Short mmCIF file of C-alpha atoms in Angstrom, two decimals:
data_model
loop_
_atom_site.label_atom_id
_atom_site.label_comp_id
_atom_site.label_asym_id
_atom_site.label_seq_id
_atom_site.Cartn_x
_atom_site.Cartn_y
_atom_site.Cartn_z
CA MET A 1 -9.44 8.40 31.92
CA SER A 2 -6.90 8.57 29.59
CA PHE A 3 -5.80 11.13 26.75
CA ALA A 4 -2.81 9.57 25.20
CA PRO A 5 -2.92 8.65 21.59
CA ASP A 6 -4.20 5.41 20.52
CA ILE A 7 -2.37 3.29 17.60
CA ILE A 8 -4.10 5.56 14.67
CA GLU A 9 -3.33 8.99 16.53
CA ARG A 10 0.27 7.63 16.71
CA LEU A 11 0.48 6.45 12.94
CA ALA A 12 -0.58 10.15 12.19
CA ARG A 13 2.41 11.29 14.06
CA ALA A 14 4.79 9.47 12.89
CA ARG A 15 3.78 10.21 9.33
CA ALA A 16 3.84 14.00 10.23
CA ASP A 17 7.60 13.13 11.60
CA LEU A 18 8.88 11.05 8.96
CA ARG A 19 7.70 13.81 6.42
CA MET A 20 9.83 16.38 8.48
CA GLY A 21 12.51 14.18 8.92
CA VAL A 22 12.31 13.52 12.11
CA PRO A 23 13.10 9.89 12.85
CA ILE A 24 10.78 7.41 14.73
CA LEU A 25 10.83 4.34 16.73
CA LEU A 26 9.51 0.94 15.11
CA THR A 27 9.26 -2.12 17.96
CA GLY A 28 8.17 -5.52 17.63
CA ASN A 29 9.49 -9.59 18.50
CA GLY A 30 11.51 -8.08 20.82
CA ALA A 31 13.55 -5.96 18.98
CA ALA A 32 13.65 -1.60 18.13
CA VAL A 33 14.88 -0.01 15.06
CA LEU A 34 15.27 3.82 14.38
CA VAL A 35 13.48 4.54 11.20
CA LEU A 36 14.32 7.90 8.91
CA ALA A 37 12.81 8.57 5.69
CA ALA A 38 15.64 8.51 2.86
CA GLU A 39 13.61 11.68 0.98
CA THR A 40 13.63 13.83 3.93
CA LEU A 41 16.63 12.66 5.93
CA LYS A 42 19.38 15.55 6.69
CA ALA A 43 23.22 15.37 6.82
CA GLU A 44 23.19 16.12 10.53
CA ARG A 45 21.09 13.49 11.45
CA LEU A 46 22.63 11.03 9.09
CA ASP A 47 25.75 11.85 11.35
CA ASP A 48 24.33 11.39 14.45
CA LEU A 49 22.92 7.90 13.26
CA ARG A 50 25.99 6.86 12.32
CA ALA A 51 27.45 7.82 15.76
CA LEU A 52 25.29 5.37 17.42
CA GLY A 53 27.32 2.78 16.20
CA GLY A 54 24.59 0.14 15.36
CA HIS A 55 24.16 -1.44 12.07
CA PRO A 56 22.55 0.95 9.70
CA VAL A 57 20.56 -0.47 6.16
CA LEU A 58 18.62 1.44 3.66
CA ALA A 59 15.52 -0.20 3.03
CA ILE A 60 14.32 -0.25 -0.20
CA THR A 61 11.39 -2.07 -2.19
CA ALA A 62 12.37 -4.92 -4.48
CA ARG A 63 10.89 -2.86 -7.18
CA ARG A 64 13.59 -0.23 -6.73
CA ALA A 65 15.95 -2.73 -6.11
CA THR A 66 15.33 -4.24 -9.17
CA THR A 67 16.58 -0.87 -11.15
CA LEU A 68 19.76 -0.92 -9.12
CA LYS A 69 20.44 -4.64 -9.65
CA ALA A 70 20.37 -5.34 -5.88
CA HIS A 71 19.00 -8.72 -4.50
CA ALA A 72 16.06 -8.43 -2.84
CA TYR A 73 16.73 -11.54 -0.55
CA ASP A 74 13.40 -10.63 1.60
CA GLY A 75 11.58 -11.06 -1.28
CA ASP A 76 9.20 -7.82 -1.28
CA LEU A 77 12.11 -5.39 0.00
CA ALA A 78 16.02 -5.22 -0.07
CA ARG A 79 18.11 -3.94 3.43
CA ILE A 80 21.30 -2.24 1.90
CA ASN A 81 23.84 -2.16 4.25
CA LEU A 82 24.86 1.59 4.17
CA PRO A 83 28.42 2.23 4.19
CA SER A 84 30.69 3.55 6.46
CA ASP A 85 31.69 6.71 4.29
CA ALA A 86 28.10 7.06 3.03
CA SER A 87 27.34 10.87 2.42
CA LEU A 88 23.78 12.07 2.17
CA ALA A 89 23.95 12.47 -1.40
CA TRP A 90 24.59 8.49 -1.40
CA VAL A 91 21.28 7.97 0.08
CA ARG A 92 19.40 10.21 -1.96
CA ASP A 93 21.10 8.56 -4.85
CA ILE A 94 19.75 4.99 -3.77
CA ALA A 95 16.33 6.36 -2.94
CA ASP A 96 15.39 8.29 -5.83
CA PRO A 97 16.03 7.29 -9.50
CA ALA A 98 16.17 11.40 -10.95
CA ASP A 99 19.78 10.76 -11.74
CA ASP A 100 19.76 6.91 -12.79
CA LEU A 101 20.64 7.13 -16.26
CA ALA A 102 23.15 10.03 -15.49
CA SER A 103 25.13 7.72 -12.95
CA PRO A 104 24.09 4.38 -13.65
CA MET A 105 26.67 2.81 -11.25
CA LYS A 106 25.59 3.09 -7.71
CA GLY A 107 27.21 -0.11 -6.52
CA PRO A 108 28.35 -2.81 -5.44
CA LEU A 109 25.39 -2.61 -3.07
CA LEU A 110 25.36 -5.49 -0.23
CA ALA A 111 22.07 -6.43 1.05
CA GLU A 112 21.27 -8.39 4.24
CA ARG A 113 20.15 -12.02 3.94
CA GLY A 114 18.61 -13.57 6.77
CA GLY A 115 17.24 -12.39 9.98
CA ASP A 116 13.77 -10.67 10.50
CA ALA A 117 12.80 -7.74 8.12
CA GLY A 118 9.27 -7.23 9.28
CA LEU A 119 10.46 -3.89 10.90
CA HIS A 120 11.91 -2.82 7.82
CA ARG A 121 8.88 -3.77 6.02
CA ALA A 122 6.75 -1.37 8.15
CA ALA A 123 9.30 1.16 7.97
CA ILE A 124 8.76 1.12 4.09
CA LYS A 125 4.80 0.78 4.26
CA LEU A 126 4.80 4.10 6.86
CA ALA A 127 6.79 5.92 4.28
CA LYS A 128 4.60 5.17 1.66
CA SER A 129 1.65 6.21 3.34
CA ALA A 130 2.95 9.34 4.18
CA GLN A 131 3.77 9.83 0.43
CA LEU A 132 7.47 9.68 0.43
CA LEU A 133 9.66 7.61 -1.58
CA PRO A 134 9.20 4.10 -0.22
CA ALA A 135 12.58 4.16 1.43
CA ALA A 136 13.94 4.39 4.98
CA VAL A 137 17.12 4.34 7.02
CA VAL A 138 17.10 1.85 9.48
CA THR A 139 19.33 0.80 12.35
CA ASP A 140 19.09 -1.36 15.79
CA LEU A 141 19.25 0.59 19.07
CA LYS A 142 20.66 -0.82 22.30
CA ASP A 143 18.17 0.92 24.76
CA PRO A 144 15.01 1.87 22.63
CA ALA A 145 12.74 2.69 25.56
CA GLY A 146 15.74 4.72 26.91
CA PHE A 147 16.81 6.56 23.52
CA ALA A 148 12.62 7.19 22.63
CA LEU A 149 12.25 9.17 25.99
CA ALA A 150 15.44 11.05 26.05
CA ASN A 151 14.75 12.18 22.54
CA GLY A 152 11.08 12.45 22.37
CA LEU A 153 10.67 10.28 19.56
CA THR A 154 7.14 8.89 18.52
CA VAL A 155 7.26 4.91 19.26
CA ILE A 156 5.17 2.64 17.01
CA PRO A 157 4.55 -1.40 18.02
CA ALA A 158 4.60 -2.91 14.66
CA ASP A 159 2.06 -5.67 15.39
CA LEU A 160 -0.47 -2.81 16.44
CA ALA A 161 0.17 -0.76 13.44
CA ALA A 162 -0.17 -3.52 11.01
CA PRO A 163 -4.02 -3.79 10.72
CA HIS A 164 -4.43 -0.12 10.39
CA LEU A 165 -1.40 -0.14 7.40
CA GLU A 166 -3.20 -2.74 5.56
CA ALA A 167 -6.87 -1.71 6.09
CA THR A 168 -8.88 0.93 4.91
CA SER A 169 -9.83 3.80 7.33
CA PRO A 170 -13.10 3.96 8.53
CA LEU A 171 -14.71 7.33 7.08
CA HIS A 172 -17.59 9.77 8.37
CA PRO A 173 -19.45 12.27 6.46
CA VAL A 174 -18.72 15.81 7.62
CA VAL A 175 -21.13 17.82 6.10
CA HIS A 176 -23.10 18.14 2.65
CA ALA A 177 -24.35 21.33 0.80
CA ARG A 178 -26.04 22.32 -2.41
CA LEU A 179 -23.61 22.57 -5.08
CA PRO A 180 -25.16 24.16 -8.79
CA MET A 181 -22.72 23.58 -11.33
CA GLU A 182 -22.12 23.96 -14.97
CA ALA A 183 -22.84 19.82 -15.78
CA ALA A 184 -26.30 19.92 -13.88
CA GLU A 185 -27.65 22.74 -11.30
CA ALA A 186 -29.01 19.98 -9.22
CA GLY A 187 -25.94 19.20 -7.48
CA ARG A 188 -24.64 18.23 -3.94
CA LEU A 189 -21.21 17.76 -2.60
CA HIS A 190 -20.82 15.42 0.51
CA ILE A 191 -17.26 16.05 2.16
CA PHE A 192 -15.97 12.24 4.07
CA ARG A 193 -12.99 12.49 6.54
CA PRO A 194 -11.18 9.35 7.31
CA GLU A 195 -10.21 8.68 11.15
CA ASP A 196 -6.64 7.92 10.44
CA GLY A 197 -6.00 11.74 9.73
CA GLY A 198 -5.71 11.30 5.61
CA GLU A 199 -7.19 13.55 3.33
CA GLU A 200 -10.67 14.08 2.97
CA HIS A 201 -12.55 12.31 0.02
CA TYR A 202 -15.52 13.97 -1.63
CA ALA A 203 -19.12 12.46 -3.58
CA ILE A 204 -20.61 14.89 -5.92
CA GLU A 205 -24.05 13.43 -6.02
CA ILE A 206 -26.21 14.69 -9.18
CA GLY A 207 -29.77 15.21 -8.85
CA ARG A 208 -31.71 12.76 -6.35
CA PRO A 209 -30.99 9.36 -7.44
CA PRO A 210 -33.06 6.51 -6.06
CA ARG A 211 -31.22 4.46 -3.67
CA ASP A 212 -32.77 1.26 -4.54
CA GLU A 213 -31.76 1.19 -8.24
CA PRO A 214 -28.26 0.91 -9.78
CA VAL A 215 -26.70 4.49 -10.03
CA LEU A 216 -24.48 6.14 -12.73
CA ALA A 217 -21.39 6.32 -10.93
CA ARG A 218 -17.84 7.15 -11.55
CA LEU A 219 -14.69 6.70 -9.28
CA HIS A 220 -12.39 9.53 -9.81
CA SER A 221 -8.61 9.63 -8.46
CA ALA A 222 -7.37 13.28 -7.69
CA CYS A 223 -5.35 14.48 -10.70
CA PHE A 224 -4.19 18.13 -9.99
CA THR A 225 -2.41 18.49 -13.58
CA GLY A 226 -5.39 17.00 -15.44
CA ASP A 227 -8.53 18.73 -13.69
CA VAL A 228 -7.17 21.84 -12.83
CA LEU A 229 -4.46 22.60 -15.10
CA GLY A 230 -5.92 20.88 -18.35
CA SER A 231 -2.59 18.65 -18.61
CA LEU A 232 -2.66 16.85 -21.99
CA LYS A 233 -0.27 13.90 -20.76
CA CYS A 234 -3.30 12.35 -19.38
CA ASP A 235 -6.98 12.09 -19.76
CA CYS A 236 -8.37 12.54 -16.47
CA GLY A 237 -9.53 16.17 -17.19
CA PRO A 238 -11.90 15.19 -19.85
CA GLN A 239 -13.26 11.94 -18.18
CA LEU A 240 -13.93 14.39 -14.85
CA ARG A 241 -15.96 16.75 -17.14
CA GLY A 242 -17.59 14.08 -19.27
CA ALA A 243 -18.94 11.85 -16.49
CA LEU A 244 -20.03 15.10 -14.79
CA THR A 245 -21.79 15.92 -18.23
CA GLN A 246 -23.09 12.65 -18.62
CA MET A 247 -24.71 12.58 -15.27
CA GLY A 248 -26.38 15.94 -15.69
CA GLN A 249 -27.50 14.95 -19.07
CA GLU A 250 -29.15 11.87 -17.26
CA GLY A 251 -30.39 13.79 -14.37
CA ALA A 252 -29.02 11.60 -11.58
CA GLY A 253 -25.94 10.11 -10.34
CA VAL A 254 -22.73 10.30 -7.93
CA LEU A 255 -18.83 10.88 -8.71
CA LEU A 256 -16.50 10.00 -6.01
CA TYR A 257 -13.81 12.12 -5.96
CA LEU A 258 -10.75 10.14 -4.45
CA ASN A 259 -7.55 11.88 -3.03
CA GLN A 260 -5.32 9.26 -4.57
CA GLU A 261 -3.31 11.52 -6.72
CA GLY A 262 -0.97 9.50 -9.26
CA ARG A 263 -2.07 6.32 -8.76
CA GLY A 264 -2.09 6.64 -5.33
CA ILE A 265 1.57 7.72 -4.90
CA GLY A 266 0.90 11.93 -4.79
CA LEU A 267 1.66 14.79 -6.44
CA ALA A 268 5.36 14.80 -5.78
CA ASN A 269 5.95 11.26 -6.50
CA LYS A 270 3.73 11.86 -9.89
CA MET A 271 5.92 14.63 -10.84
CA ARG A 272 9.16 12.68 -10.45
CA ALA A 273 7.31 9.97 -12.69
CA TYR A 274 6.85 12.23 -15.42
CA SER A 275 10.42 13.30 -14.94
CA LEU A 276 11.42 9.80 -15.95
CA GLN A 277 9.09 9.70 -18.52
CA ASP A 278 10.60 12.12 -20.31
CA GLN A 279 14.04 10.26 -19.93
CA GLY A 280 12.01 7.65 -21.87
CA PHE A 281 10.56 5.35 -19.33
CA ASP A 282 6.51 4.67 -19.72
CA THR A 283 4.28 5.25 -16.54
CA VAL A 284 4.42 1.80 -15.32
CA GLU A 285 8.39 1.35 -15.69
CA ALA A 286 8.87 5.11 -13.99
CA ASN A 287 6.87 3.71 -11.14
CA HIS A 288 8.50 0.80 -10.87
CA ARG A 289 11.66 2.83 -10.66
CA LEU A 290 10.40 4.84 -8.13
CA GLY A 291 9.84 1.79 -5.86
CA PHE A 292 6.10 1.51 -6.14
CA GLU A 293 3.72 -0.53 -7.61
CA ASP A 294 1.92 -0.24 -11.11
CA ASP A 295 -1.41 1.24 -9.10
CA GLU A 296 -1.10 1.98 -5.55
CA ARG A 297 -4.44 3.22 -4.57
CA ASP A 298 -7.46 1.59 -2.67
CA PHE A 299 -10.81 1.43 -4.51
CA ARG A 300 -12.08 0.10 -0.90
CA ILE A 301 -12.76 3.77 -0.18
CA GLY A 302 -15.10 4.35 -2.94
CA ALA A 303 -17.14 1.15 -2.00
CA LYS A 304 -17.65 2.70 1.74
CA ILE A 305 -18.74 6.12 0.63
CA LEU A 306 -21.31 4.30 -1.94
CA ARG A 307 -22.27 2.38 1.30
CA GLU A 308 -22.49 5.37 3.51
CA LEU A 309 -24.71 7.24 1.03
CA GLY A 310 -27.53 4.19 0.31
CA PHE A 311 -25.89 2.75 -2.75
CA SER A 312 -25.68 -0.60 -3.43
CA SER A 313 -25.41 -1.04 -7.04
CA VAL A 314 -24.28 1.46 -9.84
CA ARG A 315 -23.62 1.51 -13.53
CA LEU A 316 -19.99 2.36 -13.13
CA LEU A 317 -18.50 4.58 -15.64
CA THR A 318 -15.01 3.41 -16.02
CA ASN A 319 -12.61 1.98 -18.35
CA ASN A 320 -10.65 -0.14 -15.64
CA PRO A 321 -11.87 -3.59 -15.34
CA ARG A 322 -9.99 -3.33 -12.07
CA LYS A 323 -12.29 -0.72 -10.29
CA VAL A 324 -15.76 -3.17 -11.41
CA SER A 325 -14.05 -6.12 -9.39
CA MET A 326 -13.29 -4.08 -6.29
CA MET A 327 -16.51 -2.56 -6.18
CA GLU A 328 -18.21 -5.86 -6.56
CA ASP A 329 -15.67 -7.55 -4.04
CA HIS A 330 -16.27 -5.01 -1.43
CA GLY A 331 -20.35 -5.06 -1.57
CA ILE A 332 -21.61 -3.05 -4.70
CA SER A 333 -23.15 -4.72 -7.26
CA VAL A 334 -21.77 -3.19 -10.82
CA ALA A 335 -24.74 -3.61 -12.94
CA GLU A 336 -23.14 -2.40 -15.78
CA ARG A 337 -19.83 -0.78 -16.78
CA VAL A 338 -20.23 2.27 -19.17
CA PRO A 339 -17.48 3.52 -21.06
CA LEU A 340 -15.78 6.37 -20.90
CA LYS A 341 -13.60 6.84 -23.70
CA VAL A 342 -12.32 10.52 -24.10
CA GLY A 343 -9.71 13.11 -23.87
CA GLU A 344 -6.91 11.56 -26.53
CA ASN A 345 -4.49 13.56 -27.89
CA ALA A 346 -1.08 13.35 -29.40
CA HIS A 347 0.66 14.25 -25.85
CA ASN A 348 -1.21 11.29 -24.25
CA ARG A 349 -1.40 8.41 -26.93
CA ALA A 350 1.03 6.50 -25.81
CA TYR A 351 0.13 7.10 -22.18
CA LEU A 352 -3.14 5.43 -22.92
CA ALA A 353 -1.56 2.51 -24.91
CA THR A 354 0.34 1.89 -21.62
CA LYS A 355 -3.16 1.89 -19.67
CA ALA A 356 -4.39 -0.73 -22.09
CA ALA A 357 -1.45 -2.77 -22.55
CA LYS A 358 0.14 -3.02 -19.42
CA SER A 359 -2.99 -2.13 -16.95
CA GLY A 360 -5.81 -4.11 -18.79
CA HIS A 361 -7.46 -0.70 -19.33
CA LEU A 362 -10.65 -1.37 -22.17
CA LEU A 363 -9.51 1.69 -24.62
#
């Protein structure tokens, strides 16, 4: 009998630690490193880290490195040497592009080349999965086991963590109940909870759609600003309401409300992207400057929920061909793509043009 947390539970603990500015230990290939998220790093811990006498670096994604004109010798990331006099402000400026235009000269930035960057890569993935800026201060340790024990740190073996950082967590139904809505009185809300401690996802079922026919379906990513506040910067709110209305008119359908705000980067990073858009960058450029890819969402979640509900074929309400291919790649047949062209206005016209030109949306 064991009460010790397994690797999934330890990863959840590590994400919480990073969000609070607590360091974690990553191990693998005979090495061990101390990791602190750049976004939540505190000045006192930066001083303590420097006093350890190791070789600290700031790991950033290749997207962010390109913006800073730093060499990403490791392909998908760069390990920037931390100067001996680096302040907390310096670390934040490298990780966060908020003041890039005001202070464009941040170098010279010396990037490490050679050696194994596997643990640094895992550190960035963990920061991303915690919905923090994808940047981490990483340093080697001489006595990692003793250091972790003495400081009560969460230890993550990178080889055990890797499959879980790439895979979609198993989802389990929690509860469902009747929910009359404006779009349809015959509504039912299903709650699904992932095993990895992440946010829950929802399925809104309209009517009683038969499981042996293609169901009218939409994969809708959460958008607090659009869905709740009625933001005019995107078309998310009108798409949500339009999809539910169409399902109500047809008498059957299922809308999956996936908690992947800001194309999977979280609300805080989405607001950072909005600030960059105010500086003149488009949606994709803003994500890249932050260190993210164009779209960090995982649509495999939607396929899993549909299968759990008993559906194998859909008429997919979407303008995004990637959603169609992702569904089909993960066992959900798309009998028809149903366009959903609503919500264009003077404030989001450029945003929609970027979706069409750079993300392939059919608008």
